[in-house]
Coordinates of C-alpha atoms in Angstrom, one line a residue:
M1 CA 1.7 -14.0 -20.2
T2 CA 2.3 -10.5 -21.4
F3 CA -0.3 -7.8 -22.2
G4 CA 0.2 -4.8 -24.5
I5 CA -1.0 -1.4 -23.3
A6 CA -4.0 -1.3 -25.6
E7 CA -5.4 -4.7 -24.5
G8 CA -4.3 -4.4 -20.9
L9 CA -6.4 -1.4 -19.8
R10 CA -10.1 -1.1 -19.1
S11 CA -12.4 1.8 -20.2
E12 CA -12.7 4.5 -17.6
E13 CA -16.4 4.8 -18.3
G14 CA -17.4 1.2 -18.0
P15 CA -18.3 -1.6 -18.0
G16 CA -19.0 -1.1 -14.3
V17 CA -22.3 0.8 -14.6
G18 CA -25.6 -0.8 -15.7
P19 CA -29.0 0.6 -16.6
G20 CA -30.2 3.3 -14.4
G21 CA -26.8 4.1 -13.1
Q22 CA -26.6 1.1 -10.8
P23 CA -23.2 -0.7 -10.6
R24 CA -23.0 -4.1 -12.3
R25 CA -20.7 -5.4 -9.5
P26 CA -20.0 -4.4 -5.9
V27 CA -17.7 -1.3 -6.1
L28 CA -15.0 -1.6 -3.4
M29 CA -14.1 1.9 -2.3
N30 CA -12.2 0.5 0.7
P31 CA -8.4 0.9 0.4
G32 CA -7.6 -2.7 -0.3
P33 CA -8.5 -5.4 -1.2
V34 CA -9.3 -3.6 -4.5
M35 CA -11.3 -4.6 -7.5
T36 CA -9.1 -6.5 -9.9
D37 CA -8.9 -7.0 -13.7
E38 CA -10.8 -10.0 -15.0
R39 CA -7.5 -11.5 -16.2
V40 CA -6.1 -11.3 -12.6
R41 CA -9.2 -13.1 -11.2
A42 CA -9.0 -15.7 -14.0
A43 CA -5.3 -16.3 -13.2
L44 CA -6.3 -17.4 -9.7
A45 CA -7.8 -20.6 -11.2
G46 CA -4.4 -21.7 -12.5
P47 CA -3.4 -25.4 -12.2
D48 CA -2.5 -27.1 -9.0
M49 CA 1.3 -27.0 -8.6
C50 CA 4.0 -28.3 -6.3
H51 CA 6.1 -25.4 -5.0
R52 CA 9.2 -27.6 -5.2
E53 CA 8.9 -28.2 -8.9
P54 CA 10.6 -26.2 -11.8
E55 CA 7.3 -24.7 -12.8
F56 CA 7.0 -22.8 -9.6
S57 CA 10.7 -21.8 -9.7
R58 CA 10.0 -20.1 -13.0
L59 CA 6.9 -18.4 -11.7
L60 CA 8.7 -17.2 -8.5
T61 CA 11.6 -15.8 -10.6
R62 CA 9.2 -14.0 -12.9
V63 CA 7.3 -12.4 -10.1
R64 CA 10.5 -11.3 -8.3
R65 CA 11.9 -9.7 -11.4
K66 CA 8.7 -7.9 -12.3
T67 CA 8.2 -6.7 -8.7
T68 CA 11.7 -5.3 -8.6
A69 CA 10.9 -3.4 -11.9
V70 CA 7.7 -1.9 -10.5
C71 CA 9.7 -0.7 -7.5
G72 CA 12.1 1.1 -9.8
G73 CA 15.0 -1.2 -9.0
G74 CA 18.0 -1.9 -11.2
D75 CA 20.3 -4.9 -11.6
D76 CA 21.7 -4.5 -8.1
H77 CA 18.2 -4.7 -6.5
T78 CA 15.9 -7.6 -6.0
A79 CA 12.6 -8.4 -4.2
V80 CA 11.7 -11.2 -1.8
I81 CA 8.1 -12.4 -2.0
L82 CA 6.3 -13.4 1.2
T83 CA 2.9 -15.1 1.7
G84 CA 1.1 -12.6 3.9
S85 CA -0.4 -9.2 4.0
G86 CA 1.5 -5.9 3.6
T87 CA 2.0 -5.8 7.4
C88 CA 3.9 -9.1 7.0
A89 CA 6.4 -7.4 4.7
V90 CA 6.7 -4.4 7.0
E91 CA 7.3 -6.6 10.0
A92 CA 9.9 -8.7 8.1
A93 CA 11.8 -5.6 7.1
I94 CA 11.9 -4.0 10.5
S95 CA 12.7 -7.2 12.5
S96 CA 15.4 -8.2 10.0
A97 CA 17.1 -4.9 9.0
V98 CA 17.7 -3.2 12.4
P99 CA 20.7 -4.8 14.0
E100 CA 20.8 -5.9 17.7
A101 CA 22.7 -2.8 18.8
G102 CA 20.7 -0.5 16.5
G103 CA 17.6 1.6 16.9
L104 CA 14.6 2.8 14.9
L105 CA 13.4 6.3 14.6
V106 CA 9.7 6.0 13.8
I107 CA 8.0 8.9 12.0
D108 CA 4.4 8.7 13.4
N109 CA 1.9 10.9 11.7
G110 CA -1.0 8.4 11.4
H111 CA -2.2 4.9 12.3
Y112 CA 0.3 3.1 10.2
G113 CA 3.2 5.1 11.5
E114 CA 2.1 4.1 15.0
R115 CA 2.0 0.5 13.7
L116 CA 5.7 0.7 12.8
H117 CA 6.4 1.5 16.5
H118 CA 4.3 -1.4 17.7
I119 CA 6.1 -3.8 15.3
A120 CA 9.5 -2.7 16.5
R121 CA 8.6 -3.0 20.1
A122 CA 7.2 -6.5 19.6
H123 CA 10.7 -7.5 18.4
A124 CA 12.5 -5.6 21.2
V125 CA 14.0 -3.1 18.8
R126 CA 15.0 0.1 20.5
T127 CA 12.7 2.8 19.2
H128 CA 12.2 6.6 19.3
R129 CA 8.6 7.2 18.4
W130 CA 8.4 10.7 16.9
E131 CA 4.7 11.6 17.3
L132 CA 3.8 14.4 14.9
G133 CA 0.0 14.1 15.0
W134 CA -2.2 12.6 12.3
G135 CA -1.9 14.5 9.0
T136 CA 1.1 16.6 10.2
P137 CA 3.8 16.8 7.5
V138 CA 7.4 15.8 8.5
D139 CA 9.5 18.7 9.8
L140 CA 12.7 17.9 7.9
E141 CA 14.8 20.3 10.0
A142 CA 13.6 18.6 13.2
L143 CA 14.4 15.2 11.6
D144 CA 17.9 16.3 10.9
R145 CA 18.3 17.4 14.6
L146 CA 16.8 14.2 15.9
L147 CA 19.2 12.0 14.0
A148 CA 22.2 14.2 14.9
A149 CA 21.3 13.9 18.6
D150 CA 21.1 10.1 18.7
P151 CA 23.7 8.2 16.7
G152 CA 22.2 4.9 18.0
L153 CA 19.2 5.3 15.8
T154 CA 20.5 3.4 12.8
H155 CA 17.3 3.2 10.9
V156 CA 14.3 5.5 10.1
G157 CA 10.8 4.1 9.6
V158 CA 8.3 6.0 7.5
V159 CA 5.0 5.4 5.8
H160 CA 4.7 6.6 2.2
H161 CA 0.9 6.7 1.9
E162 CA -0.6 7.0 5.3
T163 CA -4.0 5.6 4.6
S164 CA -5.5 6.6 7.9
T165 CA -5.7 10.1 6.5
G166 CA -4.9 9.8 2.8
M167 CA -1.6 11.7 3.3
L168 CA 1.7 11.3 1.4
N169 CA 5.0 11.6 3.2
D170 CA 8.0 12.9 1.3
V171 CA 10.1 9.7 1.3
A172 CA 12.8 11.2 -0.9
A173 CA 13.4 14.1 1.4
V174 CA 13.4 11.8 4.5
T175 CA 15.8 9.4 2.9
A176 CA 18.2 12.2 1.8
I177 CA 18.4 13.4 5.4
A178 CA 18.8 9.9 6.8
H179 CA 21.5 9.1 4.4
A180 CA 23.4 12.3 5.2
H181 CA 23.6 10.9 8.7
G182 CA 24.6 7.4 7.5
R183 CA 21.2 5.9 8.5
E184 CA 19.1 3.4 6.6
V185 CA 15.4 4.0 5.7
V186 CA 12.6 1.4 5.9
V187 CA 9.5 2.5 3.9
D188 CA 6.0 1.2 4.3
A189 CA 4.9 1.5 0.7
V190 CA 2.0 -0.9 1.0
S191 CA -0.6 1.6 -0.2
S192 CA 1.5 3.5 -2.7
V193 CA 3.9 1.3 -4.7
G194 CA 2.8 0.9 -8.3
A195 CA 1.1 4.3 -8.5
E196 CA 2.6 7.1 -6.4
A197 CA 6.1 8.3 -7.3
L198 CA 8.6 6.1 -5.5
S199 CA 11.7 4.4 -6.9
L200 CA 14.6 2.4 -5.4
R201 CA 17.0 4.1 -7.8
D202 CA 15.7 7.6 -7.7
D203 CA 14.5 8.0 -4.1
V204 CA 16.9 5.4 -2.8
P205 CA 15.1 4.0 0.2
D206 CA 17.0 1.1 1.7
W207 CA 14.1 -1.2 2.4
L208 CA 10.7 -1.0 0.6
A209 CA 7.8 -3.0 1.8
G210 CA 4.7 -3.5 -0.4
S211 CA 1.7 -5.6 -1.2
S212 CA 0.4 -7.5 -4.2
N213 CA -2.9 -5.8 -3.8
K214 CA -3.8 -2.1 -3.5
C215 CA -2.1 -0.1 -6.2
L216 CA -0.6 -3.1 -7.9
E217 CA -4.1 -4.5 -8.3
G218 CA -3.3 -8.2 -7.6
A219 CA -5.2 -10.5 -5.3
P220 CA -4.5 -10.2 -1.6
G221 CA -2.3 -12.7 0.1
L222 CA 1.2 -11.8 -1.0
S223 CA 3.6 -9.0 0.1
F224 CA 7.3 -8.3 -0.7
V225 CA 10.4 -6.4 0.5
A226 CA 12.6 -4.9 -2.2
A227 CA 16.2 -3.7 -1.5
R228 CA 19.8 -4.0 -2.8
K229 CA 21.0 -7.5 -3.2
D230 CA 24.1 -6.8 -1.0
A231 CA 21.8 -5.5 1.7
F232 CA 19.9 -8.8 1.7
A233 CA 23.1 -10.8 1.8
A234 CA 24.4 -8.7 4.7
L235 CA 21.5 -9.8 6.9
G236 CA 23.2 -13.1 7.3
T237 CA 25.4 -11.6 10.0
R238 CA 22.5 -10.0 11.9
L239 CA 20.5 -11.2 14.9
R240 CA 17.6 -13.5 13.8
R241 CA 14.6 -12.1 15.7
T242 CA 12.0 -14.3 13.9
Y243 CA 11.9 -17.6 12.0
Y244 CA 9.2 -17.2 9.4
L245 CA 9.8 -13.5 8.8
D246 CA 13.6 -13.8 8.6
L247 CA 14.3 -11.9 5.3
H248 CA 17.8 -13.5 5.0
R249 CA 16.2 -17.0 5.1
H250 CA 13.7 -16.0 2.3
Y251 CA 16.4 -14.3 0.3
R252 CA 18.8 -17.3 0.3
A253 CA 16.0 -19.7 -0.7
Q254 CA 14.7 -17.5 -3.5
E255 CA 18.0 -16.2 -4.8
E256 CA 20.1 -19.4 -4.5
A257 CA 17.5 -22.1 -5.1
A258 CA 14.7 -20.2 -6.9
A259 CA 12.5 -21.8 -4.3
P260 CA 10.3 -20.6 -1.4
A261 CA 11.5 -21.1 2.1
F262 CA 8.0 -22.2 3.1
T263 CA 4.8 -23.3 1.4
P264 CA 3.6 -20.3 -0.6
G265 CA 0.1 -19.1 -1.6
I266 CA 0.4 -20.4 -5.2
P267 CA -2.9 -19.0 -6.6
A268 CA -1.9 -15.5 -5.4
F269 CA 1.4 -15.9 -7.3
Y270 CA -0.6 -16.6 -10.5
A271 CA -2.7 -13.6 -10.0
F272 CA 0.2 -11.3 -9.0
D273 CA 2.1 -12.4 -12.2
A274 CA -0.8 -11.3 -14.3
A275 CA -1.3 -8.1 -12.3
L276 CA 2.4 -7.2 -12.7
D277 CA 2.1 -7.6 -16.4
L278 CA -0.8 -5.1 -16.5
A279 CA 1.0 -2.7 -14.1
L280 CA 4.2 -2.7 -16.2
A281 CA 2.2 -2.3 -19.5
E282 CA 0.2 0.7 -18.1
G283 CA 3.2 2.3 -16.5
R284 CA 3.4 3.9 -13.1
G285 CA 2.9 7.4 -14.4
A286 CA -0.2 6.4 -16.4
R287 CA -1.6 4.5 -13.4
L288 CA -1.1 7.5 -11.2
D289 CA -2.8 9.7 -13.8
R290 CA -5.8 7.3 -13.9
Y291 CA -6.1 7.3 -10.1
T292 CA -5.7 11.1 -9.9
R293 CA -8.5 11.7 -12.5
L294 CA -10.8 9.4 -10.5
A295 CA -9.9 11.0 -7.2
Q296 CA -10.4 14.5 -8.6
R297 CA -13.8 13.5 -10.1
L298 CA -14.8 12.1 -6.7
R299 CA -13.5 15.1 -4.7
D300 CA -15.2 17.6 -7.0
G301 CA -18.5 15.8 -6.5
L302 CA -18.1 15.7 -2.8
E303 CA -17.3 19.4 -2.6
E304 CA -20.3 20.2 -4.8
M305 CA -22.4 18.4 -2.1
G306 CA -20.8 20.6 0.6
L307 CA -18.8 17.8 2.2
E308 CA -15.5 18.4 3.9
I309 CA -12.4 16.6 2.8
L310 CA -9.8 16.0 5.6
L311 CA -6.5 17.2 4.1
P312 CA -5.5 20.2 1.9
P313 CA -5.0 19.2 -1.8
E314 CA -1.2 19.4 -1.6
Q315 CA -1.0 16.6 1.0
R316 CA -3.4 14.1 -0.6
A317 CA -2.5 10.8 -2.2
A318 CA -4.3 9.9 -5.4
A319 CA -5.6 6.7 -4.0
L320 CA -7.6 7.8 -0.9
T321 CA -9.9 10.5 0.3
A322 CA -11.0 11.0 3.9
V323 CA -14.4 12.7 4.1
R324 CA -16.5 14.1 7.0
I325 CA -19.6 12.1 7.5
P326 CA -22.7 14.1 6.3
Q327 CA -24.6 15.8 9.0
G328 CA -27.6 13.8 10.2
L329 CA -26.1 10.4 9.3
T330 CA -24.1 7.9 11.3
Y331 CA -21.3 5.9 9.7
T332 CA -23.4 2.8 10.1
E333 CA -26.4 4.4 8.3
L334 CA -24.0 5.7 5.6
H335 CA -22.4 2.3 5.1
E336 CA -25.6 0.3 5.0
G337 CA -27.3 2.8 2.7
L338 CA -24.5 2.8 0.2
R339 CA -24.0 -1.0 0.4
R340 CA -27.6 -1.4 -0.7
D341 CA -26.7 0.6 -3.8
G342 CA -23.7 -1.6 -4.4
F343 CA -20.9 0.5 -2.9
V344 CA -18.5 -0.5 -0.1
I345 CA -17.0 2.3 1.9
Y346 CA -14.5 2.3 4.8
S347 CA -14.6 3.8 8.3
A348 CA -11.9 6.1 9.5
Q349 CA -9.7 4.9 12.3
E350 CA -9.3 5.6 16.0
H351 CA -10.1 9.3 16.9
L352 CA -11.3 10.1 13.3
A353 CA -13.8 7.3 13.2
Q354 CA -16.6 9.3 14.9
D355 CA -16.5 12.0 12.2
F356 CA -14.9 10.7 9.0
F357 CA -15.1 7.9 6.5
R358 CA -12.6 6.9 3.7
L359 CA -13.0 6.4 0.0
S360 CA -10.4 4.7 -2.2
T361 CA -10.0 5.3 -5.9
M362 CA -7.4 2.5 -6.4
G363 CA -8.0 -0.7 -8.3
C364 CA -10.0 -1.2 -11.5
M365 CA -12.6 1.4 -10.8
T366 CA -14.3 3.5 -13.5
A367 CA -15.4 7.1 -13.9
G368 CA -18.9 5.8 -14.4
E369 CA -18.8 4.1 -11.0
I370 CA -17.6 7.3 -9.4
D371 CA -20.5 9.1 -10.8
S372 CA -22.9 6.4 -9.7
F373 CA -21.5 6.5 -6.2
L374 CA -21.9 10.3 -6.0
S375 CA -25.5 10.0 -7.1
A376 CA -26.2 7.3 -4.5
L377 CA -24.5 9.4 -1.8
D378 CA -26.5 12.4 -2.8
R379 CA -29.8 10.5 -2.7
L380 CA -28.9 9.2 0.8
V381 CA -28.0 12.6 2.1
K382 CA -31.1 14.3 0.7
A383 CA -33.4 11.6 2.0
R384 CA -32.0 12.1 5.5
R385 CA -32.5 15.9 5.3
R386 CA -36.2 15.6 4.3

């Protein structure tokens, strides 16, 4: 199915808010799974299907083609779809792409940068973990020096949207430096692809890992790796570190036989097909504008309440805001109080968890729901201060 722009988009003011400003549905302000369009949810109830029949081959081929398009790929690119979370795709990319004699420079400026390191170590990939500190921008001159000093680091791993802090890393600049040294780049774009500016053709990362959920607004359960077709084909000569996550195995099955290598999550494919139609109809720039307007509305309201936002404006992604927990409240009290009003928030991670919480503005959220959330938060804070 295909949706036009006019019929594919929801109103920013509703229908999420009912009488008295209360939400008509639970509002998920966690950074994935996100609230999805009604047509995406309806698609989950598609017919039972055998994954070895032509019907699924056609569905798989459509989803691969549309996924490549939302990643900004051309005719020389493709996407391999995996049944698993975004971490599944990141692990498949790292374990498959780095050769036996190679190494991975991990840019670690948040929880998910650290995860790249742990994934590589789990597969006995030689790593150099470059710990910058959470929320610290990449020093591009230092990156240049690191790569020059160690030719054995054949790949660079970087997170585009680091959701532990809400920070965006400059993937295009990182890739340009890596390519100048003849290195490949593996990008964790799980929380950015589909909204934030990132393109296989324009920013030229070598391996892009993403998720059906989050900014692509599909159901959770599928992930993907997008890259050049010749790069996938070349994996056939590499060490096979895994069985299920072997990207070359999946590529050959999907490219040559239009079939999955293993039993897929078929309902999630139905939903992803519908979500991709909506994403392509809206356009990446328009979706980023929508998320940005919602984030600015949220941030303006938080600042009016005197609450501290973790990062400076120039470092923030559109889809997530890390906020200091209001004085006099614990995270548990905040979570439970907002949950009673219909809002689901998300704790910060590791050393930030004591003082911060996170709010996502990705998915099918409305401006009315942002306003209702701010009112609920304001009531909660004022009640505590009495």
